XYZ file of C-alpha atoms in Angstrom:
453
model
C 0.027 -0.013 -0.049
C 1.405 3.310 -1.063
C 1.194 5.803 1.862
C 1.423 9.403 0.792
C 3.426 11.770 3.099
C 1.640 14.925 4.451
C 4.422 16.961 2.819
C 3.159 15.932 -0.679
C 0.055 17.985 -0.070
C -0.113 21.739 -0.141
C -2.675 21.734 2.586
C -0.577 19.314 4.744
C 2.470 21.523 4.268
C 0.662 24.651 5.243
C -1.021 22.920 8.273
C 2.387 21.541 9.419
C 3.965 25.001 8.998
C 1.136 26.488 11.015
C 1.445 23.901 13.690
C 5.052 24.731 14.095
C 5.049 28.423 13.714
C 1.832 29.365 15.590
C 3.067 27.933 18.962
C 6.229 29.982 18.653
C 4.244 33.206 17.866
C 1.950 32.424 20.734
C 4.790 31.658 23.128
C 6.459 35.035 22.282
C 3.019 36.753 22.731
C 2.457 35.018 26.104
C 5.895 36.155 27.349
C 5.228 39.665 26.208
C 1.838 39.704 27.888
C 3.159 38.110 31.105
C 6.022 40.525 31.275
C 3.631 43.425 30.714
C 1.257 42.206 33.424
C 4.260 41.685 35.793
C 5.349 45.232 35.126
C 1.870 46.501 35.653
C 1.603 44.729 39.009
C 4.989 46.235 40.162
C 3.870 49.710 39.130
C 0.755 49.266 41.189
C 2.804 48.171 44.236
C 5.031 51.087 43.670
C 2.162 53.577 43.599
C 0.623 51.831 46.734
C 3.759 51.915 48.771
C 4.517 55.627 47.720
C 0.969 56.423 49.029
C 1.896 54.574 52.276
C 4.924 56.819 52.701
C 2.892 59.966 52.131
C 0.367 58.712 54.729
C 3.135 58.151 57.161
C 4.534 61.620 56.445
C 1.124 63.160 57.148
C 0.735 61.115 60.345
C 3.967 61.901 62.059
C 5.080 65.090 63.973
C 8.616 66.152 64.693
C 9.163 67.468 68.242
C 12.782 68.558 68.947
C 14.791 65.360 68.222
C 11.747 62.949 68.535
C 9.053 61.885 65.988
C 5.551 61.454 67.431
C 3.020 59.122 65.890
C -0.617 58.879 66.659
C -1.799 55.899 68.707
C -3.397 54.359 65.760
C -2.405 54.528 62.036
C -4.877 54.463 59.122
C -3.430 51.149 57.786
C -4.115 48.370 60.332
C -1.734 46.013 58.878
C 1.052 48.053 60.634
C -0.359 46.795 63.803
C -0.356 43.076 62.741
C 2.805 41.092 63.256
C 4.188 39.698 60.027
C 1.256 41.091 58.082
C 3.337 41.563 55.069
C 3.473 45.362 55.172
C 6.436 46.940 57.119
C 7.508 50.529 57.807
C 10.441 52.106 59.529
C 11.980 55.620 59.956
C 15.720 56.239 60.382
C 17.611 59.406 61.121
C 20.623 60.478 59.138
C 22.998 58.339 61.189
C 20.915 55.211 60.340
C 19.445 54.976 63.948
C 15.917 53.551 64.037
C 13.418 56.069 65.172
C 10.341 54.091 64.606
C 9.296 50.897 63.166
C 5.756 49.302 62.705
C 4.662 46.550 65.031
C 4.462 44.216 62.018
C 8.259 44.288 61.551
C 9.174 43.062 65.193
C 10.178 39.660 63.763
C 12.915 41.404 61.819
C 15.957 42.040 64.007
C 17.807 45.367 63.668
C 20.666 43.978 61.611
C 18.375 42.257 59.164
C 16.174 45.324 59.050
C 19.165 47.636 58.408
C 20.267 45.244 55.654
C 16.963 45.248 53.979
C 16.379 48.954 54.268
C 19.818 49.816 52.672
C 20.369 53.377 53.960
C 23.193 54.233 51.536
C 23.133 55.740 48.062
C 19.894 57.569 48.348
C 19.656 61.351 47.835
C 17.124 63.796 49.389
C 13.801 63.923 47.626
C 14.527 61.217 45.127
C 12.362 58.013 45.721
C 13.760 54.511 45.189
C 11.734 51.379 44.456
C 13.253 47.939 44.233
C 12.245 44.230 44.349
C 14.360 42.330 46.789
C 14.040 38.858 45.421
C 16.091 37.120 48.157
C 14.100 38.923 50.937
C 10.877 38.399 48.945
C 9.941 42.021 49.397
C 9.226 45.197 47.581
C 10.824 48.367 49.045
C 10.037 52.046 48.598
C 12.231 54.658 50.142
C 12.197 58.434 50.382
C 14.721 60.632 52.347
C 13.328 64.010 53.457
C 14.742 66.946 55.402
C 12.906 68.689 58.228
C 13.913 72.043 59.692
C 13.361 72.308 63.390
C 14.865 74.901 65.853
C 16.926 76.349 63.045
C 18.408 73.026 62.246
C 17.917 70.677 59.344
C 17.460 67.082 59.962
C 17.471 64.107 57.391
C 15.028 61.220 57.767
C 14.665 58.138 55.754
C 11.192 56.773 55.402
C 10.962 53.011 54.260
C 7.910 51.100 53.437
C 8.140 47.449 52.444
C 5.561 44.750 51.279
C 5.754 41.041 50.702
C 5.744 39.983 46.998
C 3.704 37.028 47.879
C 0.551 38.638 46.428
C 2.255 39.670 43.296
C 3.674 36.246 42.763
C 0.242 34.527 43.131
C -1.383 36.991 40.812
C 1.257 36.388 38.222
C 1.038 32.604 38.618
C -2.852 32.670 38.362
C -2.519 35.069 35.292
C 0.013 32.769 33.634
C -2.184 29.794 33.991
C -5.196 31.591 32.540
C -3.017 32.952 29.868
C -1.585 29.472 29.083
C -5.115 28.023 28.915
C -6.501 30.816 26.590
C -3.314 30.652 24.383
C -3.914 26.940 24.036
C -7.664 27.495 23.090
C -6.457 30.237 20.730
C -3.990 27.786 19.108
C -6.526 25.138 18.591
C -9.172 27.559 17.290
C -6.638 29.118 14.998
C -5.559 25.692 13.770
C -9.122 24.763 13.009
C -9.635 28.089 11.292
C -6.536 27.677 9.342
C -7.687 24.167 8.273
C -11.072 25.612 7.237
C -9.418 28.603 5.241
C -6.944 26.245 3.535
C -9.740 23.843 2.570
C -11.851 26.666 1.234
C -8.798 28.466 -0.458
C -7.744 25.152 -2.221
C -11.212 24.425 -3.491
C -10.573 25.887 -6.891
C -7.400 23.638 -7.244
C -9.443 20.550 -6.381
C -12.167 21.564 -8.722
C -9.472 21.956 -11.482
C -8.286 18.557 -10.835
C -11.723 17.273 -11.046
C -12.372 19.101 -14.340
C -9.175 17.721 -15.747
C -10.281 14.161 -14.937
C -13.470 14.852 -16.618
C -11.677 15.934 -19.771
C -9.497 12.793 -19.529
C -12.586 10.702 -19.281
C -14.205 12.426 -22.275
C -16.998 14.003 -20.356
C -15.894 17.554 -21.167
C -13.857 19.296 -23.814
C -12.349 22.168 -21.892
C -12.088 23.807 -18.411
C -15.226 25.712 -17.783
C -16.409 27.981 -15.008
C -14.893 30.820 -13.096
C -11.489 30.351 -11.339
C -9.748 32.748 -9.068
C -7.477 35.415 -10.574
C -4.394 33.413 -9.406
C -5.560 30.169 -11.157
C -7.245 31.657 -14.233
C -3.921 32.081 -16.117
C -3.221 28.361 -15.400
C -6.601 27.242 -16.846
C -6.397 29.469 -19.867
C -3.010 27.832 -20.685
C -4.307 24.519 -20.057
C -7.331 25.099 -22.255
C -4.809 26.317 -24.964
C -2.767 23.293 -24.506
C -5.697 20.923 -24.662
C -6.959 22.562 -27.773
C -3.585 22.260 -29.447
C -3.356 18.670 -28.460
C -6.764 18.065 -29.778
C -6.015 19.751 -33.073
C -2.725 17.846 -33.314
C -4.532 14.524 -32.701
C -7.241 15.488 -35.460
C -4.423 16.358 -37.846
C -2.658 12.965 -37.231
C -5.961 11.187 -37.760
C -6.685 13.231 -40.848
C -3.198 12.656 -42.210
C -3.704 8.745 -41.899
C -6.850 9.042 -43.994
C -5.123 11.579 -46.450
C -2.232 9.217 -46.715
C -4.420 6.308 -47.639
C -6.375 8.383 -50.109
C -3.158 9.786 -51.650
C -1.750 6.260 -52.257
C -4.773 5.134 -54.051
C -3.670 6.864 -57.392
C -0.179 5.305 -57.497
C -1.383 1.832 -56.507
C -4.134 2.002 -59.130
C -1.487 2.957 -61.704
C 0.548 0.015 -60.775
C -2.361 -2.317 -60.738
C -3.481 -1.062 -64.095
C 0.103 -1.446 -65.438
C 0.293 -5.076 -64.069
C -2.877 -5.908 -66.094
C -2.207 -3.979 -69.288
C 1.649 -3.846 -69.872
C 3.385 -6.673 -71.309
C 7.045 -5.489 -71.468
C 8.828 -6.183 -68.221
C 11.201 -3.238 -68.702
C 8.262 -0.897 -69.137
C 6.407 -2.307 -66.207
C 9.554 -2.108 -64.034
C 10.110 1.478 -64.952
C 6.441 2.393 -64.167
C 6.457 0.634 -60.784
C 9.756 2.386 -59.916
C 8.217 5.696 -60.742
C 5.081 5.094 -58.710
C 7.030 3.646 -55.701
C 9.115 6.916 -55.838
C 5.722 8.881 -55.906
C 4.426 6.929 -53.036
C 7.564 7.530 -51.057
C 7.186 11.316 -51.776
C 3.509 11.167 -50.736
C 4.404 9.526 -47.351
C 7.101 11.996 -46.572
C 4.720 14.846 -47.604
C 1.836 13.657 -45.453
C 4.170 13.138 -42.525
C 5.447 16.756 -42.823
C 1.781 18.072 -43.171
C 0.939 16.227 -39.769
C 3.346 18.286 -37.876
C 3.501 21.669 -39.757
C 1.693 24.778 -38.528
C -1.270 26.457 -40.272
C 0.713 29.369 -41.428
C 1.198 30.053 -45.187
C 4.038 27.628 -46.267
C 7.169 28.913 -47.832
C 8.365 27.600 -51.201
C 9.960 28.539 -54.550
C 8.370 29.099 -57.925
C 7.022 25.833 -59.364
C 6.114 25.332 -62.998
C 2.431 24.255 -63.344
C 2.171 22.826 -66.716
C 4.571 19.773 -66.059
C 2.588 18.832 -63.095
C -0.677 18.908 -64.920
C 0.806 16.741 -67.667
C 2.165 14.220 -65.289
C -1.158 14.004 -63.530
C -2.984 13.458 -66.750
C -0.672 10.820 -67.943
C -1.051 8.880 -64.492
C -4.784 9.225 -64.568
C -5.098 8.245 -68.163
C -3.521 4.931 -67.187
C -5.777 4.431 -64.179
C -8.991 5.181 -66.106
C -7.860 3.699 -69.438
C -11.108 1.704 -69.856
C -13.159 4.940 -69.783
C -11.460 6.479 -72.844
C -11.545 9.855 -71.292
C -10.843 12.655 -73.790
C -8.820 15.556 -72.209
C -8.611 19.127 -73.287
C -6.103 21.582 -71.834
C -5.769 25.224 -72.382
C -2.796 26.501 -70.396
C -1.052 29.957 -70.488
C 2.607 30.079 -70.861
C 4.982 30.279 -67.856
C 2.366 29.236 -65.256
C 4.010 29.421 -61.811
C 2.698 28.313 -58.354
C 4.566 29.890 -55.483
C 4.820 27.149 -52.695
C 5.451 23.605 -52.049
C 5.345 21.478 -55.266
C 3.895 18.558 -53.309
C 0.946 20.723 -52.210
C 0.103 21.631 -55.821
C 0.461 17.950 -56.809
C -1.874 16.944 -54.050
C -4.513 19.480 -54.852
C -4.450 18.804 -58.592
C -4.279 15.102 -58.232
C -7.305 14.900 -56.058
C -9.586 17.271 -58.057
C -8.394 15.752 -61.345
C -8.938 12.272 -60.260
C -12.519 13.164 -59.226
C -13.167 14.634 -62.817
C -11.859 11.310 -64.290
C -13.875 9.232 -61.654
C -17.089 11.098 -62.028
C -16.924 12.386 -65.621
C -18.324 10.320 -68.439
C -15.856 10.874 -71.270
C -14.442 14.414 -71.215
C -12.236 16.504 -68.865
C -11.224 20.013 -69.688
C -8.370 21.816 -67.829
C -7.492 25.448 -68.295
C -5.133 27.681 -66.336
C -4.145 31.390 -66.407
C -2.186 33.683 -64.252
C -2.315 37.445 -63.498
C -0.250 39.590 -61.057
C -2.657 38.734 -58.284
C -3.408 35.108 -58.656
C -3.081 31.768 -60.408
C -6.398 30.356 -61.537
C -6.896 26.711 -62.465
C -10.171 25.332 -63.706
C -10.952 21.586 -63.977
C -14.336 20.520 -65.627
C -15.856 17.316 -66.432
C -19.176 16.124 -68.240
C -20.405 14.091 -65.180
C -23.657 14.413 -63.234
C -22.500 17.657 -61.728
C -23.185 19.185 -58.340
C -26.369 20.841 -57.180
C -25.913 24.360 -55.692
C -26.968 23.384 -52.197
C -24.384 20.579 -52.158
C -21.393 22.690 -53.485
C -20.136 23.503 -49.873
C -21.175 20.234 -48.473
C -18.757 18.094 -50.743
C -15.846 20.233 -49.459
C -16.239 18.819 -46.112
C -14.303 15.795 -44.869
C -16.186 12.638 -45.308
C -18.946 14.112 -47.621
C -19.706 12.243 -50.835
C -22.499 12.601 -53.419
C -22.228 9.202 -54.987
C -21.696 6.418 -52.419
C -21.853 3.706 -55.060
C -18.337 4.524 -56.091
C -15.577 3.388 -53.796
C -13.858 6.123 -51.694
C -13.592 7.861 -48.229
C -14.917 11.238 -49.187
C -11.783 13.019 -47.889
C -10.116 14.257 -51.093
C -11.890 17.542 -51.563
C -11.669 18.429 -47.935
C -7.748 17.766 -47.992
C -7.447 19.959 -51.207
C -9.528 22.643 -49.421
C -7.236 22.623 -46.435
C -4.243 22.948 -48.510
C -5.726 25.754 -50.625
C -6.805 27.641 -47.402
C -3.250 27.338 -45.982
C -2.186 29.437 -48.948
C -5.040 31.961 -48.401
C -6.634 30.606 -51.611
C -10.111 29.603 -52.572
C -11.915 26.919 -54.330
C -15.295 27.257 -56.041
C -17.701 24.695 -57.509
C -19.673 25.733 -60.613
C -21.564 24.365 -63.536
C -19.375 22.899 -66.315
C -19.716 23.983 -69.928
C -19.433 20.260 -70.566
C -22.555 19.480 -68.514
C -21.053 18.355 -65.347
C -18.990 20.039 -62.518
C -16.438 22.656 -62.700
C -13.846 23.265 -59.929
C -12.122 26.600 -59.986
C -8.956 27.103 -57.865
C -7.470 30.405 -56.949
C -4.017 30.719 -55.615
C -2.406 34.222 -54.709
C 0.424 34.990 -56.850
């Protein structure tokens, strides 16, 4: 069993890429949000501790060298031991002037170490997170003037970081859960978007299968702007391949039709000729002609529909050669031929094309005519005109365009494929020429060929 890898699918590749990249993006976003929330909490703690310092400043009084506090402060946590909120006031020598009841479990050396009396200028607040002590600290040094003397005091307020850590942990848990949900929703949305976005490609594959199965001839319907150039080119390729296949099929029929005359000449020679040398010469000539026909038809199968390039080809020798060959094929009919050809008739193109056209139309004249065939040709600066007439049953006006189509025949009692005139029409059209069917002065049909000069 052949197992396909997800990487062989565009949708699989995009989904795998999303599954790899999206968690990285969400992780970066989560870290940024967590850091922003942490910073917001610390700013809130800073503002809260700063407010506590201002409340202490408003509550204390300076009397000589002593600081007086009211019996009860507005913040009850100062009165609760180990409440998590601590406060202390030091003088400029570092001696403790006051400390909250909540800080009694902190001995003086420990409190002094936590408070950090050094490196603080007057009026400049300092806020820090002491990770080892698990405390946030806010300090402010002020100067009071009393009895004409200035004295410096350091106000310190500290708060445990337990609440901040718990908030951050709770926030990170919720953030992780929501980011996980966002990841799943985004992945499902990406799957839906990819499935919807790749629908035109799946429809394109389905339409191509329909064409392959013969249920459709080309890609139809509206496709997105990005896919439409592909469908347009595919339709062009399909049409080109169809025309090429049709050209090959027609060429096989044309080849069989073209070989009929040389074979008929050889068959007639075998029955009529008694001299071996003459028969061998005739067979050699017709075999060479058949080889030319095969090469010609193969070249027609692959050449484009543009006007062929060629040199000036004398017309009269080709007409005489065709008359000689057809006279042998239809010897039993005793057809009388009459020619009226202007001098220096010239066809500008491939000699094989002219032989193919004249051979097919002249053979029809011999085949359907009773006893007379007349051929005339003239040339002007603009065109070469060749007229081939017979005394056969003729062609009615309503059938004159029909017989120029492939497979169309008026007389089904006579053997043939009905493709000769259509091949001749194709060749004439490739030279931007025309072919007309008229009434013949002899009583039958008259084919008039116009080639541009």
